[in-house]
PDB file of C-alpha atoms in Angstrom:
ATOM      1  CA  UNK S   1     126.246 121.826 157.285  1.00  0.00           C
ATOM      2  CA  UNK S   2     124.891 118.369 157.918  1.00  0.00           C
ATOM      3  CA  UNK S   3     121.583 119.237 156.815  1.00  0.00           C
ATOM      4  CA  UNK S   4     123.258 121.002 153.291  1.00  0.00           C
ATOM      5  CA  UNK S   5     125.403 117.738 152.539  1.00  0.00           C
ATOM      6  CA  UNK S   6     122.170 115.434 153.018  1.00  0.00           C
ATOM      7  CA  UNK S   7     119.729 117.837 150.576  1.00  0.00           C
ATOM      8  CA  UNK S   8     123.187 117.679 148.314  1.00  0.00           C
ATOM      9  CA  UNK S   9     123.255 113.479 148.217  1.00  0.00           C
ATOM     10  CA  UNK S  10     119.182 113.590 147.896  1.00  0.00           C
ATOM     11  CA  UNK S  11     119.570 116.022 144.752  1.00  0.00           C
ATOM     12  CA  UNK S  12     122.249 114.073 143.242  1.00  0.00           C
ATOM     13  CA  UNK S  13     120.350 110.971 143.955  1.00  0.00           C
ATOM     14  CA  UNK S  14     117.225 112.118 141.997  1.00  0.00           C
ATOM     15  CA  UNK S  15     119.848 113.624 139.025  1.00  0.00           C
ATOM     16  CA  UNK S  16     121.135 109.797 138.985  1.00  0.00           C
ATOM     17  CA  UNK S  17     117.558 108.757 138.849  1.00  0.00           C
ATOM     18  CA  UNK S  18     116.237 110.889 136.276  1.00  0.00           C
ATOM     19  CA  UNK S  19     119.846 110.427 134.087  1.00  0.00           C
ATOM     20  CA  UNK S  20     119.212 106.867 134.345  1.00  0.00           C
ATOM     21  CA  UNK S  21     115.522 107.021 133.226  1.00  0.00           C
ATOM     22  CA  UNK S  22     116.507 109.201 130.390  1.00  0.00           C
ATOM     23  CA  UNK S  23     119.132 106.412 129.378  1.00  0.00           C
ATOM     24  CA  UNK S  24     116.383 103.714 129.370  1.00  0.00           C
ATOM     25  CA  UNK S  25     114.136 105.779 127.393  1.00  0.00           C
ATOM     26  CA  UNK S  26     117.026 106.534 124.303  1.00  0.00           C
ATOM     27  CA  UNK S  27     117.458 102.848 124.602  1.00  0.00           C
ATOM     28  CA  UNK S  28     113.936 101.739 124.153  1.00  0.00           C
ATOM     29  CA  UNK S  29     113.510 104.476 121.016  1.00  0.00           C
ATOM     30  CA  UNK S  30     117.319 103.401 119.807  1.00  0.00           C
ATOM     31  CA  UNK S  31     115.606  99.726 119.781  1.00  0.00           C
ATOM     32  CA  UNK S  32     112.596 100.676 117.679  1.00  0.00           C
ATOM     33  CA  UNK S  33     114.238 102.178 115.260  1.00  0.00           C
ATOM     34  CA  UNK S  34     116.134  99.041 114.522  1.00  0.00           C
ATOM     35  CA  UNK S  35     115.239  97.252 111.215  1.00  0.00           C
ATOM     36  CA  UNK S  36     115.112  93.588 111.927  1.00  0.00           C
ATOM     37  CA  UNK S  37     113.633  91.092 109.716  1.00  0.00           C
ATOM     38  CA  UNK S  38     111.001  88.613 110.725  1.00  0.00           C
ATOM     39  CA  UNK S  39     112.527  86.029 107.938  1.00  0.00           C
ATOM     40  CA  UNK S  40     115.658  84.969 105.949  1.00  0.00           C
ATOM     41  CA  UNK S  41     115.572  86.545 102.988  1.00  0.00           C
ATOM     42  CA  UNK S  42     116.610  88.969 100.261  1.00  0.00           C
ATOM     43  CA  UNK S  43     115.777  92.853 100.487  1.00  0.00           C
ATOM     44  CA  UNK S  44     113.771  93.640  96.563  1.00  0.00           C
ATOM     45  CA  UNK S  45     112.514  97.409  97.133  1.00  0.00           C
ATOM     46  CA  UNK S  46     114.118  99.587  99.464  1.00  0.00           C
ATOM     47  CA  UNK S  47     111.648 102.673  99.199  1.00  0.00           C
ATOM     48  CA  UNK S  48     113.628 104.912 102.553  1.00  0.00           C
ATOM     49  CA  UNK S  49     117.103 105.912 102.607  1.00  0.00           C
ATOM     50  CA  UNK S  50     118.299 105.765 106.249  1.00  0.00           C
ATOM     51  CA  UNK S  51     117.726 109.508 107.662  1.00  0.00           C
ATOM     52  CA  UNK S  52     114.633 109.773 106.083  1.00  0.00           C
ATOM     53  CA  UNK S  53     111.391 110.383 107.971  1.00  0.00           C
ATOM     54  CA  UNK S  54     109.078 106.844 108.301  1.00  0.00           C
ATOM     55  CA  UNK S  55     105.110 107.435 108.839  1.00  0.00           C
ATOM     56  CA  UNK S  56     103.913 105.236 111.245  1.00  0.00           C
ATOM     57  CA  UNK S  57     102.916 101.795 109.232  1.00  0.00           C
ATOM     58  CA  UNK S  58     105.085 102.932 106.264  1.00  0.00           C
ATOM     59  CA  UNK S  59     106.930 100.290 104.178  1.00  0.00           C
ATOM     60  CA  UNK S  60     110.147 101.262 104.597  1.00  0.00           C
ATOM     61  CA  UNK S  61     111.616  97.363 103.117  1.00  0.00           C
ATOM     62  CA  UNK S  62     110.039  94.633 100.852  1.00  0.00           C
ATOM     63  CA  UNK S  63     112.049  91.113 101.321  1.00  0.00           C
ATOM     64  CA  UNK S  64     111.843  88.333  99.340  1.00  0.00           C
ATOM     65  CA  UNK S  65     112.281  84.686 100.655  1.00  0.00           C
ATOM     66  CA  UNK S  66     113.007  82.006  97.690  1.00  0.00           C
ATOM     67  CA  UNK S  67     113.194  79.249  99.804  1.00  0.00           C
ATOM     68  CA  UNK S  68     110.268  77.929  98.371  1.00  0.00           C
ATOM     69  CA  UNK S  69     108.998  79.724  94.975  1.00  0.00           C
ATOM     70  CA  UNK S  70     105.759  79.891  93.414  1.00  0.00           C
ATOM     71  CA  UNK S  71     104.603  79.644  89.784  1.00  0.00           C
ATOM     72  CA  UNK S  72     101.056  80.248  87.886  1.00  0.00           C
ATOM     73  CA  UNK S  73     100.434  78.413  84.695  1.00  0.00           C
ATOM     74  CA  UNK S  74      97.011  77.620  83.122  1.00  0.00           C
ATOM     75  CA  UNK S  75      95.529  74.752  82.209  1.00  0.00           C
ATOM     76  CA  UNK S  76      92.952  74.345  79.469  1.00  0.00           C
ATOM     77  CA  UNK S  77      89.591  72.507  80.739  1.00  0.00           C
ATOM     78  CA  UNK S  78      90.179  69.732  78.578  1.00  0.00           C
ATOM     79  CA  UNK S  79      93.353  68.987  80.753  1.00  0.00           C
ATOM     80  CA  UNK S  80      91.798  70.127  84.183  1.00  0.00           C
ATOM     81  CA  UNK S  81      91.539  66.293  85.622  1.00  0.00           C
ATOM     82  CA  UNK S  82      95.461  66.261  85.302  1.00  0.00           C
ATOM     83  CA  UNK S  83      95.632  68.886  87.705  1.00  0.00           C
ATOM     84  CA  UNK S  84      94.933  68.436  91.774  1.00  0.00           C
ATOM     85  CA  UNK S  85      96.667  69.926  94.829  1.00  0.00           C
ATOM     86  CA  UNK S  86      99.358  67.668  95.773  1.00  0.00           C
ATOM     87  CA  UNK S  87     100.003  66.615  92.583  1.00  0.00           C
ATOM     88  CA  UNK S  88     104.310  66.291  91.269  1.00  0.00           C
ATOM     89  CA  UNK S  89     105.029  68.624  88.472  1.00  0.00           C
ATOM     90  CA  UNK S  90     108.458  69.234  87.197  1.00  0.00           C
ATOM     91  CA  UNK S  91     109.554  72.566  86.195  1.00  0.00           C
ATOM     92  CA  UNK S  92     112.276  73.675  83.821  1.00  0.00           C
ATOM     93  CA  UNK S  93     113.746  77.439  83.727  1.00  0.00           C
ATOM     94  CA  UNK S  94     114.880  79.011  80.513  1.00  0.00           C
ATOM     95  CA  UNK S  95     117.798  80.393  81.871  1.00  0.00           C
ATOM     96  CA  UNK S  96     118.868  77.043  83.465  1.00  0.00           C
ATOM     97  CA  UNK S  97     117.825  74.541  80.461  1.00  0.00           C
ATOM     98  CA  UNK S  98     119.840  71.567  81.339  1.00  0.00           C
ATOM     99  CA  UNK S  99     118.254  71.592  85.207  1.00  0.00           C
ATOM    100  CA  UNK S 100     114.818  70.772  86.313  1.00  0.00           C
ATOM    101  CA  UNK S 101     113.203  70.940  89.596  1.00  0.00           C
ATOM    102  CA  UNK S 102     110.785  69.352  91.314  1.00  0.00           C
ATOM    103  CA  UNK S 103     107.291  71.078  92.528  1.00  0.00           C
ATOM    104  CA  UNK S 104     103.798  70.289  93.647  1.00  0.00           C
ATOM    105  CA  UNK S 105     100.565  71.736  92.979  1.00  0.00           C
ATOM    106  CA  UNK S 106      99.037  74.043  95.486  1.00  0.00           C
ATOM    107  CA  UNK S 107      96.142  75.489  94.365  1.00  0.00           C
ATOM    108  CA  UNK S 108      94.100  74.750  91.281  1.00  0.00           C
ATOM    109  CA  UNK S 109      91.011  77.607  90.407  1.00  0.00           C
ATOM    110  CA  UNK S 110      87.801  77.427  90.840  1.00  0.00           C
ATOM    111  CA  UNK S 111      86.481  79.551  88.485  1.00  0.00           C
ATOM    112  CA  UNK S 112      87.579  79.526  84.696  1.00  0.00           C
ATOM    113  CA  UNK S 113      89.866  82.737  82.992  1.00  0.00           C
ATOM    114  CA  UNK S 114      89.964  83.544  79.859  1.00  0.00           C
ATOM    115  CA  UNK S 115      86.329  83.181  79.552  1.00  0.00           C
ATOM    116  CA  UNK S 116      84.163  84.040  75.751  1.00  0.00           C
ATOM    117  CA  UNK S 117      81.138  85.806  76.487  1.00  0.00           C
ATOM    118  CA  UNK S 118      78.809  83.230  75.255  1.00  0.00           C
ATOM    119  CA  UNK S 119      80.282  79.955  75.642  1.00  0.00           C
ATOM    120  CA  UNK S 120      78.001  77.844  73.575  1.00  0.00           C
ATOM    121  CA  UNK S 121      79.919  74.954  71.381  1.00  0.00           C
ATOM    122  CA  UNK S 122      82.675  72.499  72.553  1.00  0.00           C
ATOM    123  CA  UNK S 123      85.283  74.589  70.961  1.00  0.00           C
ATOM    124  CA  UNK S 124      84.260  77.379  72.712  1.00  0.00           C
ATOM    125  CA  UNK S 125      84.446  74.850  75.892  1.00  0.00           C
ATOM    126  CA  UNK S 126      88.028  73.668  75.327  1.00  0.00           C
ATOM    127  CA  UNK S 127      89.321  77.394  75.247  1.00  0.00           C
ATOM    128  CA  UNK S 128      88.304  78.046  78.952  1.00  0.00           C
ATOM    129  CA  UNK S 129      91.585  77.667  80.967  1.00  0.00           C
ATOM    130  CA  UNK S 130      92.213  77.653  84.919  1.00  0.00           C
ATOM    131  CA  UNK S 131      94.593  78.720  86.961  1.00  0.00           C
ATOM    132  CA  UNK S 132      97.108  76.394  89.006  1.00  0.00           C
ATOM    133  CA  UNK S 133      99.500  77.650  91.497  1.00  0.00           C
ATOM    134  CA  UNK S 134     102.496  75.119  91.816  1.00  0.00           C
ATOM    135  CA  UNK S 135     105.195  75.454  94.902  1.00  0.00           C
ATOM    136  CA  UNK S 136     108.847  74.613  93.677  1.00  0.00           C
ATOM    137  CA  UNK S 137     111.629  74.128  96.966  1.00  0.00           C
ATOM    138  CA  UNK S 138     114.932  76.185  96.163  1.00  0.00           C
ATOM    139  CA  UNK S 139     117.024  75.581  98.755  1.00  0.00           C
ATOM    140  CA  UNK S 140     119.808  76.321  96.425  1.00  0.00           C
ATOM    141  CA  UNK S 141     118.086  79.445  95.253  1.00  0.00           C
ATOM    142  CA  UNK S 142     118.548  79.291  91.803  1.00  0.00           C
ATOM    143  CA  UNK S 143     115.013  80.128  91.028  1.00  0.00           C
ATOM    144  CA  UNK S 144     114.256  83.721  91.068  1.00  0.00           C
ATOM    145  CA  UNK S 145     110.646  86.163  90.823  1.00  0.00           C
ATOM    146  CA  UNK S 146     109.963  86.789  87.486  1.00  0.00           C
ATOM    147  CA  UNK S 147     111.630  84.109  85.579  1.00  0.00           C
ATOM    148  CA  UNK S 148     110.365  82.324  83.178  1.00  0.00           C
ATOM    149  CA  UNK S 149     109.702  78.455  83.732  1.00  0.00           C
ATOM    150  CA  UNK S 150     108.108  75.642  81.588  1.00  0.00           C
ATOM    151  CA  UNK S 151     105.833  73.471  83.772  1.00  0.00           C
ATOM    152  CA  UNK S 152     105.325  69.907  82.536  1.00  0.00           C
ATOM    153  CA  UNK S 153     101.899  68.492  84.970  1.00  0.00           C
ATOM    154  CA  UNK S 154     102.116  64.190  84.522  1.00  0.00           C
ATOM    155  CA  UNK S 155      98.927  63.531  82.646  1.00  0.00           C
ATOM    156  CA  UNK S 156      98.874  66.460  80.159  1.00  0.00           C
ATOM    157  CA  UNK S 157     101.737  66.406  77.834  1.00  0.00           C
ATOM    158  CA  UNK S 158     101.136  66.197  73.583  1.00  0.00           C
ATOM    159  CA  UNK S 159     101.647  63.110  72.001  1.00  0.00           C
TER     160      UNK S 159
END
């Protein structure tokens, strides 16, 4: 009988073991399939509904942070000395006209867009454009993708 009741506590022992194991591993897979996002921000594109069946490596979320937003404009050669990373611009939004905001420029291209085939003449010159890539804070976020901004760069504007 002594012999029965010690196989009995070694058998429930090992079912305690292996209930216990089995615990840790629906914890570790409960974990992974937690969404958690590396940075504050808003959720743009949701392309899963929750249920549905993920590939590895899928995009199951896009976020968008507009901490800090970003804005291309281009800048004819003529006006290309105006332009240098670092440099203050200030930025206006059409749907907030009586606000501006304050940017700097990040990136200014190397290589001209917009390009005629056969650039020969001075006019031809003067219609060659680059790209510059300004960085405007929004801590309020009242800036949003997509919207449409003036950009005034010191150094450029019509008389």
């Amino acid at each position: 009988a002594t012999a029965q009741i010690g196989a009995a506590k070694a058998a429930a022992t090992a079912q305690i073991g292996a209930a216990k194991a089995a615990l840790q591993r629906a914890e570790v897979a409960r974990a992974e399939c937690k969404l958690t996002a590396p940075i504050d921000a808003y959720v743009s594109l949701r392309s899963f509904e929750p249920g549905e069946l993920v590939m590895p490596g899928g995009r199951i979320l896009t976020l968008t942070s507009i901490d800090v937003v970003e804005a291309t404009f281009f800048l004819p050669n003529a006006e290309l000395d105006a332009a240098a990373p670092g440099r203050p611009v200030k930025v206006v939004a059409d749907a907030l006209p009586g606000q501006s905001f304050e940017g700097t420029v990040r990136r200014v291209a190397t290589e001209a867009e917009f390009t005629p085939r056969n650039v020969q003449t001075r006019d031809d010159r003067d219609r060659l454009v680059y790209a510059v890539e300004v960085r405007i804070p929004n801590p309020e976020g009242k800036l949003r993708p997509g919207m449409p901004v003036e950009i005034t760069l010191p150094g450029t504007e019509r008389d």
